[in-house]
Amino acid sequence: MLLTACGDPTGKAAVDEEAQVLRTYPVPKGQTQAIGQALNQVFATGPEGRRIGRASYELPGQLVVLAPESVQASIAESIAGIVGSSGEANAMSTASLRIWVVDGRPGPGDDADRLAVLAPAIKAISGNFPGFGFRLVDQAEIAVTEAGHESTLVTGSGNAITAQLVDSDPMTFSVMVIGPSTPDAEGLSLRSMLSLPPGELVVMASLQDKREPASTGPAPMRFLILQAVEAAR
């Protein structure tokens, strides 16, 4: 088994400057711990001895990885090779569900570059919420097996995501997201059955208002943006 983390030839610039992204990967159940431990050994030997990511492997058959995007690309390629040669390739065929949590409030938000991947969704939201700024507060990608089993992921921000692929044609997911509340804002509490054409951004919203009843002006909102990625054939 060979797992490598790649990026900049020196390894330093790519890792130091990228935001960490949380993703799940299906892996052969009998190799879950071995693959997770091998990844953590790679992560422990980053530039100047700094750890560049972390892999968790509590659930057999599911690897949860927090690492920069450039590193995730290398991990996905390595795991695909392992799965393809394991005899479990058919069982491991998956779709992915990408999830972003975005806050909308009156006033300024994140710069356009930070929200670039969500630009079509943000443009659509802005039409209904003039004067709002939008801020990315969480993002994750969860692998969902085509066999119909639930996949669960808890992000670093505390959002618990459960997803199940109900139908492949059209791609239909059962999705539940439960998020933590703060003193001034309600957490997410959403459950829905969604038809998600691959690549299309779909927006769900919830009121996040914990202000005093006498407060005036638009209430803050929290938006859940989802994108399905079709399983490779």
PDB file of C-alpha atoms in Angstrom:
ATOM      1  CA  MET A   1       0.000   0.000   0.000  1.00  0.00           C
ATOM      2  CA  LEU A   2       1.410   3.400  -1.011  1.00  0.00           C
ATOM      3  CA  LEU A   3      -0.099   6.690   0.106  1.00  0.00           C
ATOM      4  CA  THR A   4       1.482  10.043  -0.710  1.00  0.00           C
ATOM      5  CA  ALA A   5       0.551  13.659  -0.046  1.00  0.00           C
ATOM      6  CA  CYS A   6       1.525  16.026  -2.829  1.00  0.00           C
ATOM      7  CA  GLY A   7       1.255  19.669  -3.885  1.00  0.00           C
ATOM      8  CA  ASP A   8       4.028  22.247  -4.301  1.00  0.00           C
ATOM      9  CA  PRO A   9       7.400  20.572  -5.139  1.00  0.00           C
ATOM     10  CA  THR A  10       8.775  21.796  -1.827  1.00  0.00           C
ATOM     11  CA  GLY A  11       5.551  20.910  -0.041  1.00  0.00           C
ATOM     12  CA  LYS A  12       5.623  24.184   1.875  1.00  0.00           C
ATOM     13  CA  ALA A  13       3.650  26.805  -0.058  1.00  0.00           C
ATOM     14  CA  ALA A  14       0.730  24.553  -1.023  1.00  0.00           C
ATOM     15  CA  VAL A  15       0.176  23.274   2.504  1.00  0.00           C
ATOM     16  CA  ASP A  16       0.786  26.477   4.438  1.00  0.00           C
ATOM     17  CA  GLU A  17      -1.532  28.670   2.376  1.00  0.00           C
ATOM     18  CA  GLU A  18      -4.511  26.355   1.774  1.00  0.00           C
ATOM     19  CA  ALA A  19      -7.574  26.060   3.968  1.00  0.00           C
ATOM     20  CA  GLN A  20      -8.280  22.647   5.444  1.00  0.00           C
ATOM     21  CA  VAL A  21     -11.131  20.707   3.825  1.00  0.00           C
ATOM     22  CA  LEU A  22     -13.040  17.821   5.416  1.00  0.00           C
ATOM     23  CA  ARG A  23     -13.886  14.824   3.205  1.00  0.00           C
ATOM     24  CA  THR A  24     -14.957  11.218   3.632  1.00  0.00           C
ATOM     25  CA  TYR A  25     -13.735   8.298   1.543  1.00  0.00           C
ATOM     26  CA  PRO A  26     -15.148   4.778   1.301  1.00  0.00           C
ATOM     27  CA  VAL A  27     -12.414   2.177   1.760  1.00  0.00           C
ATOM     28  CA  PRO A  28     -12.369  -1.613   2.090  1.00  0.00           C
ATOM     29  CA  LYS A  29     -13.630  -2.427   5.587  1.00  0.00           C
ATOM     30  CA  GLY A  30     -10.748  -4.747   6.325  1.00  0.00           C
ATOM     31  CA  GLN A  31      -8.206  -2.041   5.473  1.00  0.00           C
ATOM     32  CA  THR A  32      -9.802   0.990   7.136  1.00  0.00           C
ATOM     33  CA  GLN A  33      -7.466   1.176  10.128  1.00  0.00           C
ATOM     34  CA  ALA A  34      -4.326   0.368   8.134  1.00  0.00           C
ATOM     35  CA  ILE A  35      -5.070   3.072   5.535  1.00  0.00           C
ATOM     36  CA  GLY A  36      -5.920   5.624   8.243  1.00  0.00           C
ATOM     37  CA  GLN A  37      -2.746   4.930  10.173  1.00  0.00           C
ATOM     38  CA  ALA A  38      -0.636   5.152   7.001  1.00  0.00           C
ATOM     39  CA  LEU A  39      -2.198   8.519   6.165  1.00  0.00           C
ATOM     40  CA  ASN A  40      -1.500   9.867   9.634  1.00  0.00           C
ATOM     41  CA  GLN A  41       2.134   8.845   9.284  1.00  0.00           C
ATOM     42  CA  VAL A  42       2.334  10.797   6.006  1.00  0.00           C
ATOM     43  CA  PHE A  43       0.570  13.788   7.583  1.00  0.00           C
ATOM     44  CA  ALA A  44       3.017  13.842  10.504  1.00  0.00           C
ATOM     45  CA  THR A  45       5.997  14.467   8.222  1.00  0.00           C
ATOM     46  CA  GLY A  46       4.930  17.665   6.455  1.00  0.00           C
ATOM     47  CA  PRO A  47       7.092  20.720   5.734  1.00  0.00           C
ATOM     48  CA  GLU A  48       9.426  21.599   8.618  1.00  0.00           C
ATOM     49  CA  GLY A  49       7.959  18.718  10.633  1.00  0.00           C
ATOM     50  CA  ARG A  50       4.452  20.247  10.851  1.00  0.00           C
ATOM     51  CA  ARG A  51       1.412  17.988  10.627  1.00  0.00           C
ATOM     52  CA  ILE A  52      -0.507  18.752   7.430  1.00  0.00           C
ATOM     53  CA  GLY A  53      -3.727  16.860   8.082  1.00  0.00           C
ATOM     54  CA  ARG A  54      -5.503  14.185  10.073  1.00  0.00           C
ATOM     55  CA  ALA A  55      -7.363  10.962   9.235  1.00  0.00           C
ATOM     56  CA  SER A  56     -10.053   9.381  11.424  1.00  0.00           C
ATOM     57  CA  TYR A  57     -11.176   5.784  10.914  1.00  0.00           C
ATOM     58  CA  GLU A  58     -13.637   4.912  13.683  1.00  0.00           C
ATOM     59  CA  LEU A  59     -16.242   3.489  11.275  1.00  0.00           C
ATOM     60  CA  PRO A  60     -15.213   0.407   9.245  1.00  0.00           C
ATOM     61  CA  GLY A  61     -15.296   1.216   5.554  1.00  0.00           C
ATOM     62  CA  GLN A  62     -15.207   4.998   6.021  1.00  0.00           C
ATOM     63  CA  LEU A  63     -12.200   7.293   6.263  1.00  0.00           C
ATOM     64  CA  VAL A  64     -12.650  10.928   7.354  1.00  0.00           C
ATOM     65  CA  VAL A  65      -9.788  13.201   6.276  1.00  0.00           C
ATOM     66  CA  LEU A  66      -9.063  16.823   7.210  1.00  0.00           C
ATOM     67  CA  ALA A  67      -6.371  18.220   4.913  1.00  0.00           C
ATOM     68  CA  PRO A  68      -5.678  20.929   2.289  1.00  0.00           C
ATOM     69  CA  GLU A  69      -7.357  20.528  -1.124  1.00  0.00           C
ATOM     70  CA  SER A  70      -4.080  19.767  -2.935  1.00  0.00           C
ATOM     71  CA  VAL A  71      -3.432  16.940  -0.473  1.00  0.00           C
ATOM     72  CA  GLN A  72      -7.007  15.621  -0.794  1.00  0.00           C
ATOM     73  CA  ALA A  73      -6.523  15.176  -4.551  1.00  0.00           C
ATOM     74  CA  SER A  74      -3.540  12.913  -3.951  1.00  0.00           C
ATOM     75  CA  ILE A  75      -5.399  10.964  -1.263  1.00  0.00           C
ATOM     76  CA  ALA A  76      -8.412  10.380  -3.522  1.00  0.00           C
ATOM     77  CA  GLU A  77      -6.163   9.011  -6.269  1.00  0.00           C
ATOM     78  CA  SER A  78      -4.284   6.722  -3.896  1.00  0.00           C
ATOM     79  CA  ILE A  79      -7.465   5.372  -2.265  1.00  0.00           C
ATOM     80  CA  ALA A  80      -9.057   4.778  -5.680  1.00  0.00           C
ATOM     81  CA  GLY A  81      -6.104   2.569  -6.534  1.00  0.00           C
ATOM     82  CA  ILE A  82      -6.424   0.639  -3.287  1.00  0.00           C
ATOM     83  CA  VAL A  83     -10.169   0.152  -3.698  1.00  0.00           C
ATOM     84  CA  GLY A  84      -9.782  -0.839  -7.352  1.00  0.00           C
ATOM     85  CA  SER A  85      -7.401  -3.650  -6.481  1.00  0.00           C
ATOM     86  CA  SER A  86      -9.178  -4.847  -3.329  1.00  0.00           C
ATOM     87  CA  GLY A  87     -11.967  -6.947  -4.799  1.00  0.00           C
ATOM     88  CA  GLU A  88     -14.485  -4.548  -3.212  1.00  0.00           C
ATOM     89  CA  ALA A  89     -14.602  -2.102  -6.110  1.00  0.00           C
ATOM     90  CA  ASN A  90     -18.268  -2.672  -6.915  1.00  0.00           C
ATOM     91  CA  ALA A  91     -19.315  -2.345  -3.294  1.00  0.00           C
ATOM     92  CA  MET A  92     -17.316   0.866  -2.963  1.00  0.00           C
ATOM     93  CA  SER A  93     -18.911   2.723  -5.885  1.00  0.00           C
ATOM     94  CA  THR A  94     -20.026   6.055  -4.449  1.00  0.00           C
ATOM     95  CA  ALA A  95     -21.504   9.416  -5.119  1.00  0.00           C
ATOM     96  CA  SER A  96     -20.295  12.500  -3.256  1.00  0.00           C
ATOM     97  CA  LEU A  97     -22.348  15.230  -1.646  1.00  0.00           C
ATOM     98  CA  ARG A  98     -20.624  18.597  -1.254  1.00  0.00           C
ATOM     99  CA  ILE A  99     -22.032  20.818   1.469  1.00  0.00           C
ATOM    100  CA  TRP A 100     -21.404  24.469   2.316  1.00  0.00           C
ATOM    101  CA  VAL A 101     -22.885  26.437   5.214  1.00  0.00           C
ATOM    102  CA  VAL A 102     -23.174  30.166   4.473  1.00  0.00           C
ATOM    103  CA  ASP A 103     -24.416  32.934   6.762  1.00  0.00           C
ATOM    104  CA  GLY A 104     -26.282  35.904   5.327  1.00  0.00           C
ATOM    105  CA  ARG A 105     -26.570  39.158   7.285  1.00  0.00           C
ATOM    106  CA  PRO A 106     -27.065  42.826   6.456  1.00  0.00           C
ATOM    107  CA  GLY A 107     -23.683  44.416   5.701  1.00  0.00           C
ATOM    108  CA  PRO A 108     -20.409  43.186   4.198  1.00  0.00           C
ATOM    109  CA  GLY A 109     -19.472  39.541   3.748  1.00  0.00           C
ATOM    110  CA  ASP A 110     -16.556  37.452   2.444  1.00  0.00           C
ATOM    111  CA  ASP A 111     -14.689  38.584  -0.649  1.00  0.00           C
ATOM    112  CA  ALA A 112     -15.732  37.184  -4.015  1.00  0.00           C
ATOM    113  CA  ASP A 113     -12.735  34.831  -4.311  1.00  0.00           C
ATOM    114  CA  ARG A 114     -13.688  32.968  -1.144  1.00  0.00           C
ATOM    115  CA  LEU A 115     -17.220  32.430  -2.456  1.00  0.00           C
ATOM    116  CA  ALA A 116     -16.264  31.904  -6.118  1.00  0.00           C
ATOM    117  CA  VAL A 117     -17.306  28.246  -6.296  1.00  0.00           C
ATOM    118  CA  LEU A 118     -20.735  29.244  -4.947  1.00  0.00           C
ATOM    119  CA  ALA A 119     -21.191  32.283  -7.207  1.00  0.00           C
ATOM    120  CA  PRO A 120     -24.365  31.062  -9.019  1.00  0.00           C
ATOM    121  CA  ALA A 121     -26.066  30.228  -5.712  1.00  0.00           C
ATOM    122  CA  ILE A 122     -24.982  33.462  -4.024  1.00  0.00           C
ATOM    123  CA  LYS A 123     -26.259  35.456  -6.998  1.00  0.00           C
ATOM    124  CA  ALA A 124     -29.660  33.755  -6.727  1.00  0.00           C
ATOM    125  CA  ILE A 125     -29.835  34.319  -2.951  1.00  0.00           C
ATOM    126  CA  SER A 126     -28.819  37.982  -3.275  1.00  0.00           C
ATOM    127  CA  GLY A 127     -31.890  38.722  -5.367  1.00  0.00           C
ATOM    128  CA  ASN A 128     -34.124  37.804  -2.431  1.00  0.00           C
ATOM    129  CA  PHE A 129     -31.939  39.365   0.253  1.00  0.00           C
ATOM    130  CA  PRO A 130     -30.750  42.764  -1.029  1.00  0.00           C
ATOM    131  CA  GLY A 131     -28.116  44.394   1.152  1.00  0.00           C
ATOM    132  CA  PHE A 132     -26.970  41.092   2.658  1.00  0.00           C
ATOM    133  CA  GLY A 133     -23.334  40.043   2.860  1.00  0.00           C
ATOM    134  CA  PHE A 134     -22.495  36.334   2.769  1.00  0.00           C
ATOM    135  CA  ARG A 135     -19.869  34.487   4.807  1.00  0.00           C
ATOM    136  CA  LEU A 136     -18.704  30.894   4.387  1.00  0.00           C
ATOM    137  CA  VAL A 137     -18.769  29.250   7.813  1.00  0.00           C
ATOM    138  CA  ASP A 138     -18.368  25.546   7.018  1.00  0.00           C
ATOM    139  CA  GLN A 139     -17.753  23.152   4.135  1.00  0.00           C
ATOM    140  CA  ALA A 140     -17.420  19.415   3.738  1.00  0.00           C
ATOM    141  CA  GLU A 141     -17.707  16.587   1.235  1.00  0.00           C
ATOM    142  CA  ILE A 142     -19.299  13.292   2.206  1.00  0.00           C
ATOM    143  CA  ALA A 143     -19.084  10.054   0.224  1.00  0.00           C
ATOM    144  CA  VAL A 144     -22.417   8.246  -0.043  1.00  0.00           C
ATOM    145  CA  THR A 145     -22.532   4.575  -1.054  1.00  0.00           C
ATOM    146  CA  GLU A 146     -24.905   3.577  -3.809  1.00  0.00           C
ATOM    147  CA  ALA A 147     -26.026   0.604  -1.712  1.00  0.00           C
ATOM    148  CA  GLY A 148     -28.268   3.012   0.216  1.00  0.00           C
ATOM    149  CA  HIS A 149     -26.455   2.978   3.543  1.00  0.00           C
ATOM    150  CA  GLU A 150     -26.357   6.211   5.559  1.00  0.00           C
ATOM    151  CA  SER A 151     -23.090   8.130   5.742  1.00  0.00           C
ATOM    152  CA  THR A 152     -22.459  10.451   8.673  1.00  0.00           C
ATOM    153  CA  LEU A 153     -19.905  13.210   9.161  1.00  0.00           C
ATOM    154  CA  VAL A 154     -19.382  15.761  11.939  1.00  0.00           C
ATOM    155  CA  THR A 155     -17.454  18.824  10.746  1.00  0.00           C
ATOM    156  CA  GLY A 156     -14.965  20.839  12.748  1.00  0.00           C
ATOM    157  CA  SER A 157     -17.663  23.489  13.247  1.00  0.00           C
ATOM    158  CA  GLY A 158     -19.963  20.929  14.868  1.00  0.00           C
ATOM    159  CA  ASN A 159     -22.438  20.416  12.025  1.00  0.00           C
ATOM    160  CA  ALA A 160     -23.586  16.782  11.970  1.00  0.00           C
ATOM    161  CA  ILE A 161     -24.403  15.643   8.429  1.00  0.00           C
ATOM    162  CA  THR A 162     -26.222  12.429   7.535  1.00  0.00           C
ATOM    163  CA  ALA A 163     -26.798  11.564   3.880  1.00  0.00           C
ATOM    164  CA  GLN A 164     -28.242   8.609   2.022  1.00  0.00           C
ATOM    165  CA  LEU A 165     -28.537   8.071  -1.725  1.00  0.00           C
ATOM    166  CA  VAL A 166     -32.135   6.976  -2.255  1.00  0.00           C
ATOM    167  CA  ASP A 167     -32.160   6.795  -6.054  1.00  0.00           C
ATOM    168  CA  SER A 168     -29.476   7.164  -8.736  1.00  0.00           C
ATOM    169  CA  ASP A 169     -31.763   8.244 -11.603  1.00  0.00           C
ATOM    170  CA  PRO A 170     -32.425  11.019 -10.890  1.00  0.00           C
ATOM    171  CA  MET A 171     -29.931  11.408  -8.046  1.00  0.00           C
ATOM    172  CA  THR A 172     -32.085  11.707  -4.931  1.00  0.00           C
ATOM    173  CA  PHE A 173     -30.670  12.100  -1.441  1.00  0.00           C
ATOM    174  CA  SER A 174     -32.095  11.997   2.032  1.00  0.00           C
ATOM    175  CA  VAL A 175     -30.139  14.673   3.896  1.00  0.00           C
ATOM    176  CA  MET A 176     -30.163  15.728   7.546  1.00  0.00           C
ATOM    177  CA  VAL A 177     -27.994  18.496   8.997  1.00  0.00           C
ATOM    178  CA  ILE A 178     -28.017  19.406  12.679  1.00  0.00           C
ATOM    179  CA  GLY A 179     -25.798  22.298  13.772  1.00  0.00           C
ATOM    180  CA  PRO A 180     -24.898  23.888  17.112  1.00  0.00           C
ATOM    181  CA  SER A 181     -26.590  27.078  18.308  1.00  0.00           C
ATOM    182  CA  THR A 182     -24.740  30.118  19.623  1.00  0.00           C
ATOM    183  CA  PRO A 183     -25.970  32.802  22.040  1.00  0.00           C
ATOM    184  CA  ASP A 184     -27.071  35.021  19.143  1.00  0.00           C
ATOM    185  CA  ALA A 185     -28.018  32.522  16.435  1.00  0.00           C
ATOM    186  CA  GLU A 186     -29.988  29.320  15.981  1.00  0.00           C
ATOM    187  CA  GLY A 187     -28.136  26.308  14.592  1.00  0.00           C
ATOM    188  CA  LEU A 188     -29.197  24.428  11.497  1.00  0.00           C
ATOM    189  CA  SER A 189     -31.901  21.818  11.876  1.00  0.00           C
ATOM    190  CA  LEU A 190     -32.855  20.586   8.416  1.00  0.00           C
ATOM    191  CA  ARG A 191     -34.065  17.284   7.057  1.00  0.00           C
ATOM    192  CA  SER A 192     -35.213  16.837   3.493  1.00  0.00           C
ATOM    193  CA  MET A 193     -35.435  14.551   0.481  1.00  0.00           C
ATOM    194  CA  LEU A 194     -33.727  16.285  -2.438  1.00  0.00           C
ATOM    195  CA  SER A 195     -33.355  15.608  -6.147  1.00  0.00           C
ATOM    196  CA  LEU A 196     -29.891  16.940  -7.029  1.00  0.00           C
ATOM    197  CA  PRO A 197     -28.810  16.999 -10.679  1.00  0.00           C
ATOM    198  CA  PRO A 198     -25.030  16.367 -10.651  1.00  0.00           C
ATOM    199  CA  GLY A 199     -23.043  19.602 -10.502  1.00  0.00           C
ATOM    200  CA  GLU A 200     -26.042  21.835  -9.793  1.00  0.00           C
ATOM    201  CA  LEU A 201     -26.014  23.987  -6.646  1.00  0.00           C
ATOM    202  CA  VAL A 202     -29.174  23.669  -4.546  1.00  0.00           C
ATOM    203  CA  VAL A 203     -29.928  26.099  -1.700  1.00  0.00           C
ATOM    204  CA  MET A 204     -31.849  25.499   1.523  1.00  0.00           C
ATOM    205  CA  ALA A 205     -32.313  28.168   4.193  1.00  0.00           C
ATOM    206  CA  SER A 206     -33.289  28.576   7.822  1.00  0.00           C
ATOM    207  CA  LEU A 207     -33.993  31.618   9.983  1.00  0.00           C
ATOM    208  CA  GLN A 208     -31.168  32.226  12.430  1.00  0.00           C
ATOM    209  CA  ASP A 209     -32.733  35.036  14.474  1.00  0.00           C
ATOM    210  CA  LYS A 210     -32.212  35.145  18.254  1.00  0.00           C
ATOM    211  CA  ARG A 211     -32.621  38.893  18.594  1.00  0.00           C
ATOM    212  CA  GLU A 212     -34.978  40.639  20.958  1.00  0.00           C
ATOM    213  CA  PRO A 213     -38.587  40.794  19.702  1.00  0.00           C
ATOM    214  CA  ALA A 214     -38.330  44.579  19.322  1.00  0.00           C
ATOM    215  CA  SER A 215     -35.355  44.287  16.920  1.00  0.00           C
ATOM    216  CA  THR A 216     -35.885  45.803  13.503  1.00  0.00           C
ATOM    217  CA  GLY A 217     -34.358  45.228  10.106  1.00  0.00           C
ATOM    218  CA  PRO A 218     -33.767  41.989   8.164  1.00  0.00           C
ATOM    219  CA  ALA A 219     -33.152  38.893  10.275  1.00  0.00           C
ATOM    220  CA  PRO A 220     -29.927  36.904   9.773  1.00  0.00           C
ATOM    221  CA  MET A 221     -30.226  33.716   7.734  1.00  0.00           C
ATOM    222  CA  ARG A 222     -28.200  30.531   7.427  1.00  0.00           C
ATOM    223  CA  PHE A 223     -28.030  28.833   4.037  1.00  0.00           C
ATOM    224  CA  LEU A 224     -27.156  25.220   3.302  1.00  0.00           C
ATOM    225  CA  ILE A 225     -25.832  24.803  -0.248  1.00  0.00           C
ATOM    226  CA  LEU A 226     -25.522  21.299  -1.674  1.00  0.00           C
ATOM    227  CA  GLN A 227     -23.966  19.837  -4.810  1.00  0.00           C
ATOM    228  CA  ALA A 228     -24.070  16.204  -5.908  1.00  0.00           C
ATOM    229  CA  VAL A 229     -21.126  14.631  -7.721  1.00  0.00           C
ATOM    230  CA  GLU A 230     -21.973  11.520  -9.709  1.00  0.00           C
ATOM    231  CA  ALA A 231     -20.115   8.305  -9.010  1.00  0.00           C
ATOM    232  CA  ALA A 232     -17.322   7.467 -11.425  1.00  0.00           C
ATOM    233  CA  ARG A 233     -18.164   4.559 -13.728  1.00  0.00           C
TER     234      ARG A 233
END
